[in-house]
PDB file of C-alpha atoms in Angstrom:
ATOM      1  CA  MET A   1     -94.665 108.478   3.564  1.00 51.00           C
ATOM      2  CA  ASN A   2     -97.607 110.861   3.556  1.00 53.00           C
ATOM      3  CA  ASP A   3     -97.614 113.212   6.529  1.00 56.00           C
ATOM      4  CA  ARG A   4    -101.041 114.221   7.802  1.00 59.00           C
ATOM      5  CA  PHE A   5     -99.750 117.395   9.458  1.00 57.00           C
ATOM      6  CA  THR A   6     -98.289 118.986   6.344  1.00 55.00           C
ATOM      7  CA  ASP A   7    -100.481 117.107   3.826  1.00 60.00           C
ATOM      8  CA  ASN A   8     -97.409 116.286   1.790  1.00 59.00           C
ATOM      9  CA  CYS A   9     -95.451 113.230   0.787  1.00 65.00           C
ATOM     10  CA  VAL A  10     -92.250 113.082   2.814  1.00 66.00           C
ATOM     11  CA  GLY A  11     -89.228 111.224   1.528  1.00 61.00           C
ATOM     12  CA  ALA A  12     -89.375 111.861  -2.193  1.00 58.00           C
ATOM     13  CA  ALA A  13     -86.577 114.430  -2.469  1.00 68.00           C
ATOM     14  CA  ASN A  14     -87.788 116.501   0.509  1.00 76.00           C
ATOM     15  CA  HIS A  15     -86.844 114.552   3.638  1.00 80.00           C
ATOM     16  CA  LYS A  16     -84.308 117.163   4.758  1.00 82.00           C
ATOM     17  CA  GLU A  17     -86.801 119.980   4.297  1.00 83.00           C
ATOM     18  CA  PHE A  18     -89.450 118.130   6.327  1.00 84.00           C
ATOM     19  CA  LEU A  19     -87.002 117.380   9.123  1.00 86.00           C
ATOM     20  CA  LEU A  20     -85.943 121.048   9.256  1.00 89.00           C
ATOM     21  CA  PHE A  21     -89.613 122.101   9.238  1.00 89.00           C
ATOM     22  CA  VAL A  22     -90.315 119.925  12.283  1.00 89.00           C
ATOM     23  CA  ILE A  23     -87.191 121.115  14.132  1.00 92.00           C
ATOM     24  CA  TYR A  24     -87.857 124.801  13.427  1.00 93.00           C
ATOM     25  CA  SER A  25     -91.530 124.417  14.402  1.00 92.00           C
ATOM     26  CA  VAL A  26     -90.549 122.990  17.787  1.00 92.00           C
ATOM     27  CA  LEU A  27     -88.024 125.782  18.312  1.00 93.00           C
ATOM     28  CA  ALA A  28     -90.603 128.444  17.398  1.00 92.00           C
ATOM     29  CA  ASP A  29     -93.194 126.922  19.748  1.00 89.00           C
ATOM     30  CA  GLY A  30     -90.674 126.792  22.576  1.00 89.00           C
ATOM     31  CA  LEU A  31     -89.496 130.364  22.031  1.00 91.00           C
ATOM     32  CA  GLY A  32     -93.106 131.560  21.868  1.00 87.00           C
ATOM     33  CA  ALA A  33     -93.939 129.844  25.162  1.00 86.00           C
ATOM     34  CA  ILE A  34     -90.874 131.395  26.816  1.00 88.00           C
ATOM     35  CA  TRP A  35     -91.740 134.832  25.422  1.00 86.00           C
ATOM     36  CA  TYR A  36     -95.336 134.636  26.699  1.00 83.00           C
ATOM     37  CA  TYR A  37     -94.085 133.455  30.106  1.00 82.00           C
ATOM     38  CA  PHE A  38     -91.754 136.451  30.485  1.00 84.00           C
ATOM     39  CA  TRP A  39     -94.486 138.784  29.262  1.00 81.00           C
ATOM     40  CA  LEU A  40     -96.822 137.409  31.975  1.00 77.00           C
ATOM     41  CA  GLN A  41     -94.069 137.746  34.553  1.00 78.00           C
ATOM     42  CA  ASN A  42     -93.569 141.415  33.627  1.00 78.00           C
ATOM     43  CA  ILE A  43     -97.311 142.120  33.903  1.00 72.00           C
ATOM     44  CA  TYR A  44     -97.386 140.460  37.339  1.00 69.00           C
ATOM     45  CA  ALA A  45     -94.268 142.278  38.569  1.00 71.00           C
ATOM     46  CA  ALA A  46     -95.495 145.676  37.313  1.00 68.00           C
ATOM     47  CA  ASP A  47     -98.434 145.668  39.766  1.00 64.00           C
ATOM     48  CA  ASP A  48     -96.395 144.901  42.901  1.00 67.00           C
ATOM     49  CA  GLY A  49     -96.885 141.153  42.739  1.00 62.00           C
ATOM     50  CA  GLU A  50    -100.624 141.135  42.047  1.00 66.00           C
ATOM     51  CA  TRP A  51    -102.485 140.358  38.871  1.00 61.00           C
ATOM     52  CA  PRO A  52    -103.979 143.533  37.375  1.00 61.00           C
ATOM     53  CA  GLU A  53    -107.758 143.659  37.578  1.00 64.00           C
ATOM     54  CA  ARG A  54    -108.227 146.166  34.786  1.00 59.00           C
ATOM     55  CA  ASP A  55    -106.931 143.905  32.012  1.00 64.00           C
ATOM     56  CA  SER A  56    -107.868 140.390  33.077  1.00 67.00           C
ATOM     57  CA  TYR A  57    -108.948 139.356  29.543  1.00 69.00           C
ATOM     58  CA  SER A  58    -105.507 140.062  28.055  1.00 72.00           C
ATOM     59  CA  THR A  59    -103.822 138.300  30.955  1.00 73.00           C
ATOM     60  CA  GLY A  60    -106.063 135.267  30.455  1.00 78.00           C
ATOM     61  CA  VAL A  61    -105.225 135.183  26.747  1.00 81.00           C
ATOM     62  CA  LEU A  62    -101.518 135.301  27.555  1.00 79.00           C
ATOM     63  CA  VAL A  63    -101.891 132.428  30.034  1.00 81.00           C
ATOM     64  CA  VAL A  64    -103.700 130.330  27.412  1.00 86.00           C
ATOM     65  CA  LEU A  65    -101.056 131.178  24.792  1.00 85.00           C
ATOM     66  CA  CYS A  66     -98.264 130.238  27.176  1.00 84.00           C
ATOM     67  CA  ILE A  67     -99.878 126.900  28.052  1.00 88.00           C
ATOM     68  CA  SER A  68    -100.648 126.085  24.403  1.00 88.00           C
ATOM     69  CA  GLY A  69     -97.052 126.971  23.448  1.00 87.00           C
ATOM     70  CA  ILE A  70     -95.759 124.538  26.056  1.00 90.00           C
ATOM     71  CA  GLU A  71     -98.139 121.818  24.818  1.00 90.00           C
ATOM     72  CA  ALA A  72     -97.168 122.407  21.183  1.00 89.00           C
ATOM     73  CA  THR A  73     -93.491 122.216  22.136  1.00 91.00           C
ATOM     74  CA  ILE A  74     -93.972 118.893  23.927  1.00 92.00           C
ATOM     75  CA  LEU A  75     -96.050 117.349  21.131  1.00 91.00           C
ATOM     76  CA  GLY A  76     -93.769 118.706  18.419  1.00 90.00           C
ATOM     77  CA  SER A  77     -90.733 117.382  20.278  1.00 92.00           C
ATOM     78  CA  SER A  78     -92.125 113.844  20.150  1.00 91.00           C
ATOM     79  CA  ILE A  79     -92.615 114.128  16.377  1.00 88.00           C
ATOM     80  CA  MET A  80     -89.159 115.683  15.980  1.00 90.00           C
ATOM     81  CA  LEU A  81     -87.408 112.969  18.017  1.00 92.00           C
ATOM     82  CA  GLN A  82     -89.221 110.239  16.102  1.00 89.00           C
ATOM     83  CA  GLN A  83     -88.194 111.762  12.766  1.00 87.00           C
ATOM     84  CA  ILE A  84     -84.552 112.131  13.838  1.00 89.00           C
ATOM     85  CA  TYR A  85     -84.561 108.512  15.032  1.00 88.00           C
ATOM     86  CA  LEU A  86     -86.044 107.360  11.720  1.00 85.00           C
ATOM     87  CA  VAL A  87     -83.526 109.367   9.704  1.00 84.00           C
ATOM     88  CA  CYS A  88     -80.703 107.761  11.686  1.00 85.00           C
ATOM     89  CA  LEU A  89     -82.163 104.333  10.806  1.00 82.00           C
ATOM     90  CA  ASN A  90     -82.890 105.423   7.211  1.00 80.00           C
ATOM     91  CA  MET A  91     -86.612 104.570   7.348  1.00 79.00           C
ATOM     92  CA  SER A  92     -90.024 106.136   7.139  1.00 75.00           C
ATOM     93  CA  ARG A  93     -92.871 105.538   9.590  1.00 75.00           C
ATOM     94  CA  ILE A  94     -94.400 102.956   7.228  1.00 74.00           C
ATOM     95  CA  GLU A  95     -91.054 101.181   6.883  1.00 74.00           C
ATOM     96  CA  MET A  96     -90.696 101.203  10.669  1.00 77.00           C
ATOM     97  CA  ARG A  97     -93.922  99.197  10.979  1.00 75.00           C
ATOM     98  CA  ASP A  98     -92.694  96.731   8.334  1.00 75.00           C
ATOM     99  CA  PHE A  99     -89.276  96.637   9.991  1.00 75.00           C
ATOM    100  CA  PHE A 100     -90.696  95.420  13.300  1.00 75.00           C
ATOM    101  CA  ALA A 101     -92.694  92.703  11.518  1.00 75.00           C
ATOM    102  CA  TRP A 102     -89.604  91.672   9.524  1.00 72.00           C
ATOM    103  CA  ARG A 103     -87.440  91.622  12.666  1.00 73.00           C
ATOM    104  CA  GLN A 104     -89.978  89.421  14.469  1.00 75.00           C
ATOM    105  CA  ALA A 105     -90.009  86.989  11.533  1.00 73.00           C
ATOM    106  CA  TRP A 106     -86.195  86.911  11.655  1.00 71.00           C
ATOM    107  CA  ARG A 107     -86.251  86.184  15.405  1.00 75.00           C
ATOM    108  CA  ASP A 108     -88.755  83.367  14.880  1.00 74.00           C
ATOM    109  CA  GLN A 109     -86.547  81.835  12.185  1.00 72.00           C
ATOM    110  CA  LYS A 110     -83.416  82.226  14.305  1.00 72.00           C
ATOM    111  CA  GLN A 111     -85.056  80.285  17.154  1.00 75.00           C
ATOM    112  CA  LYS A 112     -85.796  77.472  14.691  1.00 73.00           C
ATOM    113  CA  GLY A 113     -82.142  77.416  13.604  1.00 69.00           C
ATOM    114  CA  GLY A 114     -82.669  79.420  10.417  1.00 63.00           C
ATOM    115  CA  THR A 115     -80.890  82.516   9.179  1.00 60.00           C
ATOM    116  CA  LYS A 116     -78.086  84.014  11.250  1.00 57.00           C
ATOM    117  CA  LEU A 117     -77.921  87.519   9.742  1.00 57.00           C
ATOM    118  CA  TRP A 118     -80.206  90.354  10.640  1.00 59.00           C
ATOM    119  CA  ALA A 119     -79.759  93.656   8.823  1.00 64.00           C
ATOM    120  CA  TRP A 120     -82.108  96.355   7.608  1.00 72.00           C
ATOM    121  CA  PRO A 121     -81.372  96.784   3.897  1.00 76.00           C
ATOM    122  CA  TYR A 122     -80.984 100.571   4.009  1.00 77.00           C
ATOM    123  CA  HIS A 123     -79.243 100.992   7.380  1.00 80.00           C
ATOM    124  CA  LEU A 124     -75.700 102.161   6.628  1.00 82.00           C
ATOM    125  CA  GLY A 125     -74.861 103.396  10.137  1.00 84.00           C
ATOM    126  CA  TYR A 126     -76.303 106.327  12.053  1.00 86.00           C
ATOM    127  CA  CYS A 127     -73.861 109.000  10.872  1.00 86.00           C
ATOM    128  CA  ARG A 128     -73.929 107.875   7.253  1.00 85.00           C
ATOM    129  CA  ASN A 129     -77.738 107.716   7.233  1.00 83.00           C
ATOM    130  CA  LEU A 130     -77.974 111.199   8.738  1.00 84.00           C
ATOM    131  CA  SER A 131     -75.494 112.649   6.261  1.00 83.00           C
ATOM    132  CA  SER A 132     -77.286 110.962   3.351  1.00 80.00           C
ATOM    133  CA  VAL A 133     -80.407 112.988   4.222  1.00 81.00           C
ATOM    134  CA  MET A 134     -78.897 116.210   5.570  1.00 83.00           C
ATOM    135  CA  GLY A 135     -75.837 116.434   3.295  1.00 80.00           C
ATOM    136  CA  TYR A 136     -72.173 115.741   3.803  1.00 80.00           C
ATOM    137  CA  ASN A 137     -71.308 119.246   5.076  1.00 83.00           C
ATOM    138  CA  PRO A 138     -72.603 119.633   8.669  1.00 86.00           C
ATOM    139  CA  LEU A 139     -72.303 123.426   8.415  1.00 88.00           C
ATOM    140  CA  LEU A 140     -75.107 123.387   5.822  1.00 84.00           C
ATOM    141  CA  TRP A 141     -77.469 121.152   7.822  1.00 86.00           C
ATOM    142  CA  PRO A 142     -79.523 124.075   9.255  1.00 88.00           C
ATOM    143  CA  CYS A 143     -80.054 125.515   5.763  1.00 85.00           C
ATOM    144  CA  PRO A 144     -83.048 124.317   3.721  1.00 81.00           C
ATOM    145  CA  SER A 145     -80.841 123.708   0.702  1.00 75.00           C
ATOM    146  CA  PRO A 146     -80.598 120.441  -1.226  1.00 71.00           C
ATOM    147  CA  ALA A 147     -78.466 117.871   0.554  1.00 63.00           C
ATOM    148  CA  HIS A 148     -76.892 116.681  -2.694  1.00 66.00           C
ATOM    149  CA  PRO A 149     -77.420 119.195  -5.503  1.00 62.00           C
ATOM    150  CA  ASP A 150     -75.605 117.042  -8.068  1.00 62.00           C
ATOM    151  CA  ASP A 151     -77.730 113.947  -7.429  1.00 58.00           C
ATOM    152  CA  ILE A 152     -80.728 113.915  -9.792  1.00 53.00           C
ATOM    153  CA  HIS A 153     -82.229 110.887  -8.004  1.00 54.00           C
ATOM    154  CA  ARG A 154     -82.191 112.535  -4.567  1.00 57.00           C
ATOM    155  CA  GLY A 155     -84.747 110.836  -2.361  1.00 55.00           C
ATOM    156  CA  THR A 156     -85.806 108.237  -4.927  1.00 59.00           C
ATOM    157  CA  ARG A 157     -82.830 105.839  -4.966  1.00 64.00           C
ATOM    158  CA  PHE A 158     -81.065 104.637  -1.850  1.00 68.00           C
ATOM    159  CA  GLU A 159     -77.804 102.843  -1.187  1.00 74.00           C
ATOM    160  CA  LEU A 160     -78.131  99.340   0.270  1.00 76.00           C
ATOM    161  CA  ASN A 161     -76.265  97.928   3.239  1.00 78.00           C
ATOM    162  CA  PRO A 162     -73.312  95.811   1.946  1.00 79.00           C
ATOM    163  CA  LYS A 163     -73.983  93.097   4.579  1.00 76.00           C
ATOM    164  CA  TYR A 164     -77.540  92.796   3.342  1.00 75.00           C
ATOM    165  CA  LEU A 165     -76.417  92.640  -0.299  1.00 76.00           C
ATOM    166  CA  ASN A 166     -73.885  89.897   0.464  1.00 77.00           C
ATOM    167  CA  PHE A 167     -76.528  87.982   2.410  1.00 73.00           C
ATOM    168  CA  ILE A 168     -79.036  88.175  -0.465  1.00 73.00           C
ATOM    169  CA  LEU A 169     -76.434  87.204  -3.071  1.00 76.00           C
ATOM    170  CA  ALA A 170     -75.384  84.181  -0.979  1.00 76.00           C
ATOM    171  CA  ARG A 171     -79.014  83.116  -0.567  1.00 71.00           C
ATOM    172  CA  ARG A 172     -79.704  83.425  -4.277  1.00 75.00           C
ATOM    173  CA  LYS A 173     -76.611  81.371  -5.090  1.00 78.00           C
ATOM    174  CA  SER A 174     -77.877  78.674  -2.749  1.00 75.00           C
ATOM    175  CA  GLY A 175     -81.212  78.611  -4.594  1.00 71.00           C
ATOM    176  CA  SER A 176     -83.427  80.302  -1.998  1.00 64.00           C
ATOM    177  CA  THR A 177     -86.083  82.649  -3.361  1.00 59.00           C
ATOM    178  CA  THR A 178     -86.938  84.470  -0.113  1.00 57.00           C
ATOM    179  CA  ASP A 179     -84.937  86.814   2.106  1.00 53.00           C
ATOM    180  CA  ILE A 180     -85.778  84.865   5.276  1.00 51.00           C
ATOM    181  CA  ASP A 181     -86.096  81.076   5.541  1.00 47.00           C
TER     182      ASP A 181
END
């Protein structure tokens, strides 16, 4: 997945680092907005509840910075929540688009009496998906260190869902060449 904000490919051995980048960016934006708000409040309170006339340009800049910090926090939060959701499902944004098309095809086949199993091949469960990206030690999740330092294929090979593997093996034994009838 190529991210247009960082101009980098996300998912090839750097998914944890990207997720931490998004989380820390949202936290920094939020803290900046709070800091500017309290700074404005102190300027207002210092002049007995009136905005100072002598330094209106600086006050205006602080107001703009506070508002832009709040906007950046809200926008960054939507990106952060989407990335956390995708990590829990073990997908990228491109795979999410394909996933919805694949799920719709499965629903269409199920209505016609076709396949009974629906499983995303890489979904191993929310906690297992999250720990596969962030590492197995939750105390190290905030650190931008490799999730699995011993794994030389980190981010390039992924474990498949056993239900999906059994489903595919059964279909191949029955002679079917596609994943969905």
